[in-house]
mmCIF file of C-alpha atoms in Angstrom:
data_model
loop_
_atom_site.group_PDB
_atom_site.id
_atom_site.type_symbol
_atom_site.label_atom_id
_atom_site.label_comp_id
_atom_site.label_asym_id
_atom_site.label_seq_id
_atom_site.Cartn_x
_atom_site.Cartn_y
_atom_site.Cartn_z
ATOM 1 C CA UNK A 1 11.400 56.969 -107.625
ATOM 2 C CA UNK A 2 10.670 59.593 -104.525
ATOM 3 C CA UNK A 3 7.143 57.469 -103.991
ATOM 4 C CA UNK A 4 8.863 54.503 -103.837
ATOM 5 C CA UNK A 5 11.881 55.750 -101.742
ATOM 6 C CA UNK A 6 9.077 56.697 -99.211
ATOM 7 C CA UNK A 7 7.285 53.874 -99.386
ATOM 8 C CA UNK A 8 10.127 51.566 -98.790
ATOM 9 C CA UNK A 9 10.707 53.914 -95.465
ATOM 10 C CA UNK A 10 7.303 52.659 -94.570
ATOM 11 C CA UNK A 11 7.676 48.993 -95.012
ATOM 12 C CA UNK A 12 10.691 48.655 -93.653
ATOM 13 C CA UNK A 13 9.090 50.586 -90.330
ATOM 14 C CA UNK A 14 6.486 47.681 -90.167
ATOM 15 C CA UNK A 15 8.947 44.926 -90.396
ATOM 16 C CA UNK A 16 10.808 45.799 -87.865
ATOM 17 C CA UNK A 17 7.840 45.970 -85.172
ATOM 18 C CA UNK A 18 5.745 43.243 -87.166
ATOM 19 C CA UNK A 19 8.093 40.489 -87.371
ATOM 20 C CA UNK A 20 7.707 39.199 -83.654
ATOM 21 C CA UNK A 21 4.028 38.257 -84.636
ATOM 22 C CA UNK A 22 3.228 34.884 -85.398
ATOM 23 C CA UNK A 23 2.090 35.615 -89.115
ATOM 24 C CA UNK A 24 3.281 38.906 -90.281
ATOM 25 C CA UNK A 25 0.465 39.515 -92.249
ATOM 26 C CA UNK A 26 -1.951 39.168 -89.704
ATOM 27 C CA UNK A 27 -1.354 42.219 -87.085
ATOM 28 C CA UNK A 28 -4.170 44.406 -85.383
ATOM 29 C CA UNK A 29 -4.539 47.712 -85.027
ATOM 30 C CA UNK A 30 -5.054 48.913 -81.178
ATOM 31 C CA UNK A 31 -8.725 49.863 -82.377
ATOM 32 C CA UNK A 32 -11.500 48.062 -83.671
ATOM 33 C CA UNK A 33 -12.888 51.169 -85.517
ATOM 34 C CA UNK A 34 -11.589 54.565 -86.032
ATOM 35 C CA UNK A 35 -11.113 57.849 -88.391
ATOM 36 C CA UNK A 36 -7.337 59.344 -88.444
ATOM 37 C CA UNK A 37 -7.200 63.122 -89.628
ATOM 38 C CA UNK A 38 -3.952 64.220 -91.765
ATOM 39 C CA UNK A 39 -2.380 67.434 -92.606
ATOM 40 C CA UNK A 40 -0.881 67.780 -95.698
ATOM 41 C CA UNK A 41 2.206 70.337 -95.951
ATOM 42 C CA UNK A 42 5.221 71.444 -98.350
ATOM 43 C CA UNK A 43 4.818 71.289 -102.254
ATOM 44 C CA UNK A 44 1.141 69.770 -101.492
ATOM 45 C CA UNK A 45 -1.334 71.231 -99.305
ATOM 46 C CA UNK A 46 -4.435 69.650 -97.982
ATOM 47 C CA UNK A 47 -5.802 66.711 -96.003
ATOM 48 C CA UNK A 48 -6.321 63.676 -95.427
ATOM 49 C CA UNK A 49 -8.747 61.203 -93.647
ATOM 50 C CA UNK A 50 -8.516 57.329 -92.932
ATOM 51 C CA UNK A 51 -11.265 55.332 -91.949
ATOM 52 C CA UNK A 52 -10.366 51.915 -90.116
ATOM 53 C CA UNK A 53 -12.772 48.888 -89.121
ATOM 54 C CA UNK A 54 -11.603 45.346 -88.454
ATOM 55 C CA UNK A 55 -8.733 46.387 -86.975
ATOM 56 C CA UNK A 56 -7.020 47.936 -89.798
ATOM 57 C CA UNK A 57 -8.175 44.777 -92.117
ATOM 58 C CA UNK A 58 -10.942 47.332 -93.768
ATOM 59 C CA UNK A 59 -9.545 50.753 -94.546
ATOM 60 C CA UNK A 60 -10.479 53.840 -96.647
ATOM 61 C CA UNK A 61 -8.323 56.565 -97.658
ATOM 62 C CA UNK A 62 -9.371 60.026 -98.535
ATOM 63 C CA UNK A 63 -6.979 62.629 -100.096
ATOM 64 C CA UNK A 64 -7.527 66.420 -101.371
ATOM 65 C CA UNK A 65 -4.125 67.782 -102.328
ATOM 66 C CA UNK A 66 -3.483 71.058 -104.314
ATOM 67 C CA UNK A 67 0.315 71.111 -105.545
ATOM 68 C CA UNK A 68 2.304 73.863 -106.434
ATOM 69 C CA UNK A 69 5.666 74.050 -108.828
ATOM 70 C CA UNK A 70 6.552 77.476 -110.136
ATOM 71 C CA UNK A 71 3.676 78.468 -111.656
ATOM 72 C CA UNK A 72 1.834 75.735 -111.890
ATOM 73 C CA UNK A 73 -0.843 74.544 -109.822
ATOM 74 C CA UNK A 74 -2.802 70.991 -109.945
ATOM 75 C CA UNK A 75 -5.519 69.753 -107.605
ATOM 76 C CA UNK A 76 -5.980 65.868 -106.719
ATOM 77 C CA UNK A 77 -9.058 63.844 -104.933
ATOM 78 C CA UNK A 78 -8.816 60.607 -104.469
ATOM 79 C CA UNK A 79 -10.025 57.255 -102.933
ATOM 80 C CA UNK A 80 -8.276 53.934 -101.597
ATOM 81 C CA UNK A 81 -10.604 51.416 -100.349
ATOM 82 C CA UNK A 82 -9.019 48.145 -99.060
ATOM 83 C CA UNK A 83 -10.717 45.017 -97.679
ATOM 84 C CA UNK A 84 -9.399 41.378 -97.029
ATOM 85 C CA UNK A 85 -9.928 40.450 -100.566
ATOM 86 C CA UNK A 86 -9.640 43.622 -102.703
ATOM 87 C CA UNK A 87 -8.208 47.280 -103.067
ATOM 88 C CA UNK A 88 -9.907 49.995 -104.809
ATOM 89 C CA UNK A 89 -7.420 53.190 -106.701
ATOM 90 C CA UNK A 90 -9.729 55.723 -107.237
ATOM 91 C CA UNK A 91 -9.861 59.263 -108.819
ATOM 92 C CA UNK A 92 -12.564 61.144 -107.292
ATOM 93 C CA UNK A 93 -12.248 63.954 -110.157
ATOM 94 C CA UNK A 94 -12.082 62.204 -112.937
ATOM 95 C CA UNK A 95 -14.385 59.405 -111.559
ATOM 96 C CA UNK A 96 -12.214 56.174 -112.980
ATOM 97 C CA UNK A 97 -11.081 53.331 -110.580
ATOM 98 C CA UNK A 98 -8.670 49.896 -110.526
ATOM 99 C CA UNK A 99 -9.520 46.821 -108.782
ATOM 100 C CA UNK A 100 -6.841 44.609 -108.143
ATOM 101 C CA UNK A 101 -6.403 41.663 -105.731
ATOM 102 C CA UNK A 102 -5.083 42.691 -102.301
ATOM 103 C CA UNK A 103 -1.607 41.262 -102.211
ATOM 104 C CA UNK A 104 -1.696 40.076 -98.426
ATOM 105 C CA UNK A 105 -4.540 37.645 -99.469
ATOM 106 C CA UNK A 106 -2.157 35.519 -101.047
ATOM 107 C CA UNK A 107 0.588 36.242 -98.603
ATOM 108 C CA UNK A 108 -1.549 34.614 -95.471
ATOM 109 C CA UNK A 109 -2.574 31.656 -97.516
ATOM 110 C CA UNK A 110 1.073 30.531 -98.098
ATOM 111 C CA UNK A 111 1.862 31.188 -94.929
ATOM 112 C CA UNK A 112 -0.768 29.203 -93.013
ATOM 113 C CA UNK A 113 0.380 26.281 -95.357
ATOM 114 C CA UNK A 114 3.547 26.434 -93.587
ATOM 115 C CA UNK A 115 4.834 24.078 -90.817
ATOM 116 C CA UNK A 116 5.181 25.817 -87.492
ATOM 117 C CA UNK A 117 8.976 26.053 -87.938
ATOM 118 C CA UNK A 118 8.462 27.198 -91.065
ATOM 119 C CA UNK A 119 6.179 29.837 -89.750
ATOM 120 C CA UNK A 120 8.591 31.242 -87.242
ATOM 121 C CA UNK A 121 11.866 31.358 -89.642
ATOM 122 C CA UNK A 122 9.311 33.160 -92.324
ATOM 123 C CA UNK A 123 8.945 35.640 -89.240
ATOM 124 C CA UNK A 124 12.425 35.953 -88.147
ATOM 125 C CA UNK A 125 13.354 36.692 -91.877
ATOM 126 C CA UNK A 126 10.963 39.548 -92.449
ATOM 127 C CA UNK A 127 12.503 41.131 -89.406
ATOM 128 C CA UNK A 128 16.144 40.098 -90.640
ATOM 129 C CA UNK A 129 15.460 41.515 -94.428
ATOM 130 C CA UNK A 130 13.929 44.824 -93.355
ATOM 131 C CA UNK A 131 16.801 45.896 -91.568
ATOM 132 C CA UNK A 132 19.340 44.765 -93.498
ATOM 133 C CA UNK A 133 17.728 47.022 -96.335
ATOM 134 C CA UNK A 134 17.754 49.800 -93.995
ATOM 135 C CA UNK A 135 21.620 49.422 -92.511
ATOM 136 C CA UNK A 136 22.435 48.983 -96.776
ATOM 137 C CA UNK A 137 20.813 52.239 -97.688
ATOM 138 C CA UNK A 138 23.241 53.586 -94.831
ATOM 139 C CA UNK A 139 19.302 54.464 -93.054
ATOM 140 C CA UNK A 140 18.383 54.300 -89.282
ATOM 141 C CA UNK A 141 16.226 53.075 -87.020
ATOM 142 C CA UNK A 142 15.341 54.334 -83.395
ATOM 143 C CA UNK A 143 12.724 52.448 -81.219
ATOM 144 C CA UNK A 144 9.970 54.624 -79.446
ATOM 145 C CA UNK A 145 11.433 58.246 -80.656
ATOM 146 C CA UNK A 146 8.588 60.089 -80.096
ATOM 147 C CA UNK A 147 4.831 60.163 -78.947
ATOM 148 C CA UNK A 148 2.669 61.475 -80.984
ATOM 149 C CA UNK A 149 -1.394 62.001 -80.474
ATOM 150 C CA UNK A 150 -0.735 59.694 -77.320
ATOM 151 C CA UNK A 151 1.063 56.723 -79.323
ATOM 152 C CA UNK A 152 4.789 55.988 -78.523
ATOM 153 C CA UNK A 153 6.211 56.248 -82.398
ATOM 154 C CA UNK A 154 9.331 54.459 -83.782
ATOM 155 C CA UNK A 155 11.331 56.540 -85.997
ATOM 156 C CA UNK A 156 13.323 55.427 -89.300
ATOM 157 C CA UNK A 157 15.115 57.711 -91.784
ATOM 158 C CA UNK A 158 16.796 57.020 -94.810
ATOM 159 C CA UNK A 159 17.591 58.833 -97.966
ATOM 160 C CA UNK A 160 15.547 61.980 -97.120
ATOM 161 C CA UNK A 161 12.828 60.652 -95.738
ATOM 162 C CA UNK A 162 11.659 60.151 -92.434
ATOM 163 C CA UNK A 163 8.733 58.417 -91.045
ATOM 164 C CA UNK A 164 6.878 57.785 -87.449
ATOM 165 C CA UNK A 165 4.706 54.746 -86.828
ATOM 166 C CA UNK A 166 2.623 53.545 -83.823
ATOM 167 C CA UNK A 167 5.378 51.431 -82.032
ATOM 168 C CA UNK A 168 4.584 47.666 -83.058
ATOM 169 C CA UNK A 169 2.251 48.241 -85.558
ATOM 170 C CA UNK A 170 3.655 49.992 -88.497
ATOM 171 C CA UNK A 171 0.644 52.543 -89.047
ATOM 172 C CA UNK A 172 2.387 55.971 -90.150
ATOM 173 C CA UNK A 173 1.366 59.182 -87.631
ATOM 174 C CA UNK A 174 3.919 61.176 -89.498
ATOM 175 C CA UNK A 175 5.927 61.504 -93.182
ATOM 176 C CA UNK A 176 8.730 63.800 -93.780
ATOM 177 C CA UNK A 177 10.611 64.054 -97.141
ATOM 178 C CA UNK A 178 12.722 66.420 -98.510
ATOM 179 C CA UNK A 179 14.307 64.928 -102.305
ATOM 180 C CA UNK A 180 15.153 66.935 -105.478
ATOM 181 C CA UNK A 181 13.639 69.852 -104.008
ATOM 182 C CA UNK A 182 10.666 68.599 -103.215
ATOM 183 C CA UNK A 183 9.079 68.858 -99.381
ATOM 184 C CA UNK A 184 6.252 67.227 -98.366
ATOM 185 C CA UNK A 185 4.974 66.393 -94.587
ATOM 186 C CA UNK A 186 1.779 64.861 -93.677
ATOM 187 C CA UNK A 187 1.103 64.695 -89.861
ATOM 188 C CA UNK A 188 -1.979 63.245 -87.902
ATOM 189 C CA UNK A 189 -4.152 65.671 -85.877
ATOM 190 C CA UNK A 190 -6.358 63.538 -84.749
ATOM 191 C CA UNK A 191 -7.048 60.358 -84.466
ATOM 192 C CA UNK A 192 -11.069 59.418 -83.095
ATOM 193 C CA UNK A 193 -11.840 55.764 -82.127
ATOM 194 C CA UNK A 194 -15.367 56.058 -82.940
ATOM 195 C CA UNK A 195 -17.600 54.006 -85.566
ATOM 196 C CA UNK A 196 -17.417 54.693 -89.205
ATOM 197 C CA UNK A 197 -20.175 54.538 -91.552
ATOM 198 C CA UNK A 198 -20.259 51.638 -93.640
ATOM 199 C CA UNK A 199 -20.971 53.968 -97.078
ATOM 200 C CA UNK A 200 -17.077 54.920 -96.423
ATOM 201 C CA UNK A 201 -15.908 51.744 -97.218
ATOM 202 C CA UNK A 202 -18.189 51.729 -100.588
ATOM 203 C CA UNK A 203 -16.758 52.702 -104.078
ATOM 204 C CA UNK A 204 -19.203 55.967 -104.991
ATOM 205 C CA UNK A 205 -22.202 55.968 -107.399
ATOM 206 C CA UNK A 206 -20.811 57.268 -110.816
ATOM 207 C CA UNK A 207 -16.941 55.856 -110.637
ATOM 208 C CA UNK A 208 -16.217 53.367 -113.293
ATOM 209 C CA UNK A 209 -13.523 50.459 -111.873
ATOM 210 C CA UNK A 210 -11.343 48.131 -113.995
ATOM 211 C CA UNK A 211 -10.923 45.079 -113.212
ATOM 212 C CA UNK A 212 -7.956 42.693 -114.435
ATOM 213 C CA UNK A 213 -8.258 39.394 -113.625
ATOM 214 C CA UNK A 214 -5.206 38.027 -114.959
ATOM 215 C CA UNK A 215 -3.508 39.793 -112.459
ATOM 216 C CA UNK A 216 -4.850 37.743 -109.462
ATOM 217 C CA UNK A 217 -2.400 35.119 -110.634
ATOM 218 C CA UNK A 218 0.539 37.059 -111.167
ATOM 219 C CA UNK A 219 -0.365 38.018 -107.271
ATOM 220 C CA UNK A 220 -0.496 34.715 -106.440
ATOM 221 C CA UNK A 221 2.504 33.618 -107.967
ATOM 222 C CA UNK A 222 4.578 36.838 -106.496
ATOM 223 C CA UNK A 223 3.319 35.813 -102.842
ATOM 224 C CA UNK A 224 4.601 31.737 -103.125
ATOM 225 C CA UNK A 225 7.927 33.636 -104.210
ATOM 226 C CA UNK A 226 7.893 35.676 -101.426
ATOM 227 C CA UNK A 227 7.591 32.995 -98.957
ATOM 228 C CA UNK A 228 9.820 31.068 -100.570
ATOM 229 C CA UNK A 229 12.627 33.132 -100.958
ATOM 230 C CA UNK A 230 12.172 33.722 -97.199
ATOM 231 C CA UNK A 231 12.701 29.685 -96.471
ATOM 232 C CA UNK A 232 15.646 29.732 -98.605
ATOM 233 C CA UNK A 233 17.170 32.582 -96.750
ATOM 234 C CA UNK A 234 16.895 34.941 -99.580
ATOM 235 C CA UNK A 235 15.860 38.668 -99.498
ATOM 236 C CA UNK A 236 13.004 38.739 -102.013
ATOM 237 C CA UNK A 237 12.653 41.272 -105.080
ATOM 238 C CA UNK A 238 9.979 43.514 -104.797
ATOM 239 C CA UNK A 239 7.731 43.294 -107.835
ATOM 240 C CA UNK A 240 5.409 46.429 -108.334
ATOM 241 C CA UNK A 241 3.754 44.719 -111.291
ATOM 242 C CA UNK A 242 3.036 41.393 -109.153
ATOM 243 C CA UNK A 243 -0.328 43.010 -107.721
ATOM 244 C CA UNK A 244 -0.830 46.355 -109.527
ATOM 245 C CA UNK A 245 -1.923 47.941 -112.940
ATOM 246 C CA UNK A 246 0.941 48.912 -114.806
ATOM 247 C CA UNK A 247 2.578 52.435 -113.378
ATOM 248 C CA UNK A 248 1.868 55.294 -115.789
ATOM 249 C CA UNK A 249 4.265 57.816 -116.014
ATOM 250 C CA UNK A 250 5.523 59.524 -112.904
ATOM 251 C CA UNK A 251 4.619 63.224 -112.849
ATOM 252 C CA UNK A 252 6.595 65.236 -110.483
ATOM 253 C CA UNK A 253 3.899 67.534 -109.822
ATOM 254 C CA UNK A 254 1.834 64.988 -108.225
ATOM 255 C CA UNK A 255 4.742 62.170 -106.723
ATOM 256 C CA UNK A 256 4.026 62.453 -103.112
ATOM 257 C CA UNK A 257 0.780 62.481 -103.254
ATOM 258 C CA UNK A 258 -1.281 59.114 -102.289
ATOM 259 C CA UNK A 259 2.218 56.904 -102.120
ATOM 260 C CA UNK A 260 1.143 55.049 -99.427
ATOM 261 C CA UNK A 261 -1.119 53.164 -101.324
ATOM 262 C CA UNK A 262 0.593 53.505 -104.885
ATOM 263 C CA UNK A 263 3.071 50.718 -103.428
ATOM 264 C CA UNK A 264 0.602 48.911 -101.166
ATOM 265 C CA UNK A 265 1.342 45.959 -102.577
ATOM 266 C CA UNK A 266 5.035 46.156 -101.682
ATOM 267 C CA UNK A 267 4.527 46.887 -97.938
ATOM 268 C CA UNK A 268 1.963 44.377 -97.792
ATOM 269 C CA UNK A 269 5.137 41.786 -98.951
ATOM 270 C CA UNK A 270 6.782 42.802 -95.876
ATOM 271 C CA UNK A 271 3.919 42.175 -93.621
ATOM 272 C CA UNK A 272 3.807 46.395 -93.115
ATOM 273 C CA UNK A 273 0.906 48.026 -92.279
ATOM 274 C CA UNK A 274 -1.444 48.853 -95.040
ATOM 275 C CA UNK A 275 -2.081 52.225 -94.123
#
């Protein structure tokens, strides 16, 4: 529940900027290439680094988090590698992967099927939907609140959480949360627009990745819903199992760790930023 309470913060963020593109699902970055530092506070400690290319369309996430509850103490690595077609959920430790379809394939090829009227009431509804969530879960939303590593930051907050994104673009600079006892902040603190090597983007020797194909249709059949409920008017019902490997069981040791890209496939619905 508390990843996907934070990860709904997120999305509904990127609506709100993303919707006054043309196709939701196709936004830039304000770099062509760059590597975004994190620090990880609160029940987790650690870091975090994200490598961009493409303009955000090629991204890789690396995360080292130790967390501590009472007495106990667990330590995480892991890898998120997303491209056009495909994202990679990787454990670094114990050296075990998923591939799955990226969801926002599916979402830009319904979308360019669309008439150009079509197009722009798909737009206006992502934009409508997104805060409509956010005045329902009695949330807010404040337009360029704060600048942070020299990017003006929009601001929304909503049952505990609070999140800043690069104005227009949806990319997180900062996460707050504070739920059940549980506090967790990850800030940038540093962001380098610089080349990244290509090996970044690679899934390392040694990891063993499963693959799924059936659920490239179930994908493909969530993303025509999507769009369709938005020509109808209709909010659309996030489903987590459209485009990902069934959830295993929540452990609260480890549940803010690597949420961003537990529910990628439900920001990407939104036309949020993947990142």
């Amino acid at each position: 529940m508390k990843k996907i309470l934070i990860f709904l913060t997120i999305v509904l963020l990127s609506t709100t900027a993303l919707a006054k593109e043309i196709n939701p699902w196709e936004q830039k970055l304000p770099f062509n290439e760059a590597i975004i530092s994190y620090e990880i506070t609160g029940t987790q400690t650690g870091s975090s680094t994200l490598y961009l290319k493409d303009y955000g369309k090629t991204s890789a996430l690396f995360r080292n988090v130790t967390t501590k509850i009472l007495m106990m103490k667990t330590q995480e690595s892991t890898l998120n590698i997303t491209t056009r077609d495909w994202v990679y959920s990787i454990d670094l430790n114990e050296k075990t992967g998923m591939k799955q379809v990226n969801p926002e394939k599916y979402l830009i090829e319904e979308f360019n099927k669309l008439s150009a009227a079509e197009q722009k009431k798909v737009a206006a509804n992502v934009e409508e939907f997104g805060m409509s969530f956010v005045t329902g879960m009695e949330g807010t939303f404040e337009k360029n609140a704060k600048k942070i590593l020299g990017y003006n930051c929009d601001k929304i907050t909503m049952m505990g959480t609070t999140v800043y994104s690069i104005s227009n673009i949806g990319l997180p600079l900062k996460t707050k949360s504070n739920m059940m006892g549980m506090k967790f902040k990850e800030k940038a603190t540093e962001i380098k627009k610089t080349s990244v090597p290509a090996d970044k983007f690679m899934v390392p020797d040694g990891v063993k990745i499963r693959y799924i194909p059936d659920n490239d249709e179930i994908a493909r059949n969530h993303a025509k819903m999507v769009i369709q409920s938005m020509l109808e008017d209709k909010q659309p019902t996030p489903k987590m199992e459209a485009s990902q490997p069934a959830e295993q069981p929540e452990d609260p040791e480890k549940a803010p760790a690597g949420m961003e890209e537990q529910m990628k496939s439900l920001m990407k619905m939104f036309g949020g930023s993947s990142d």
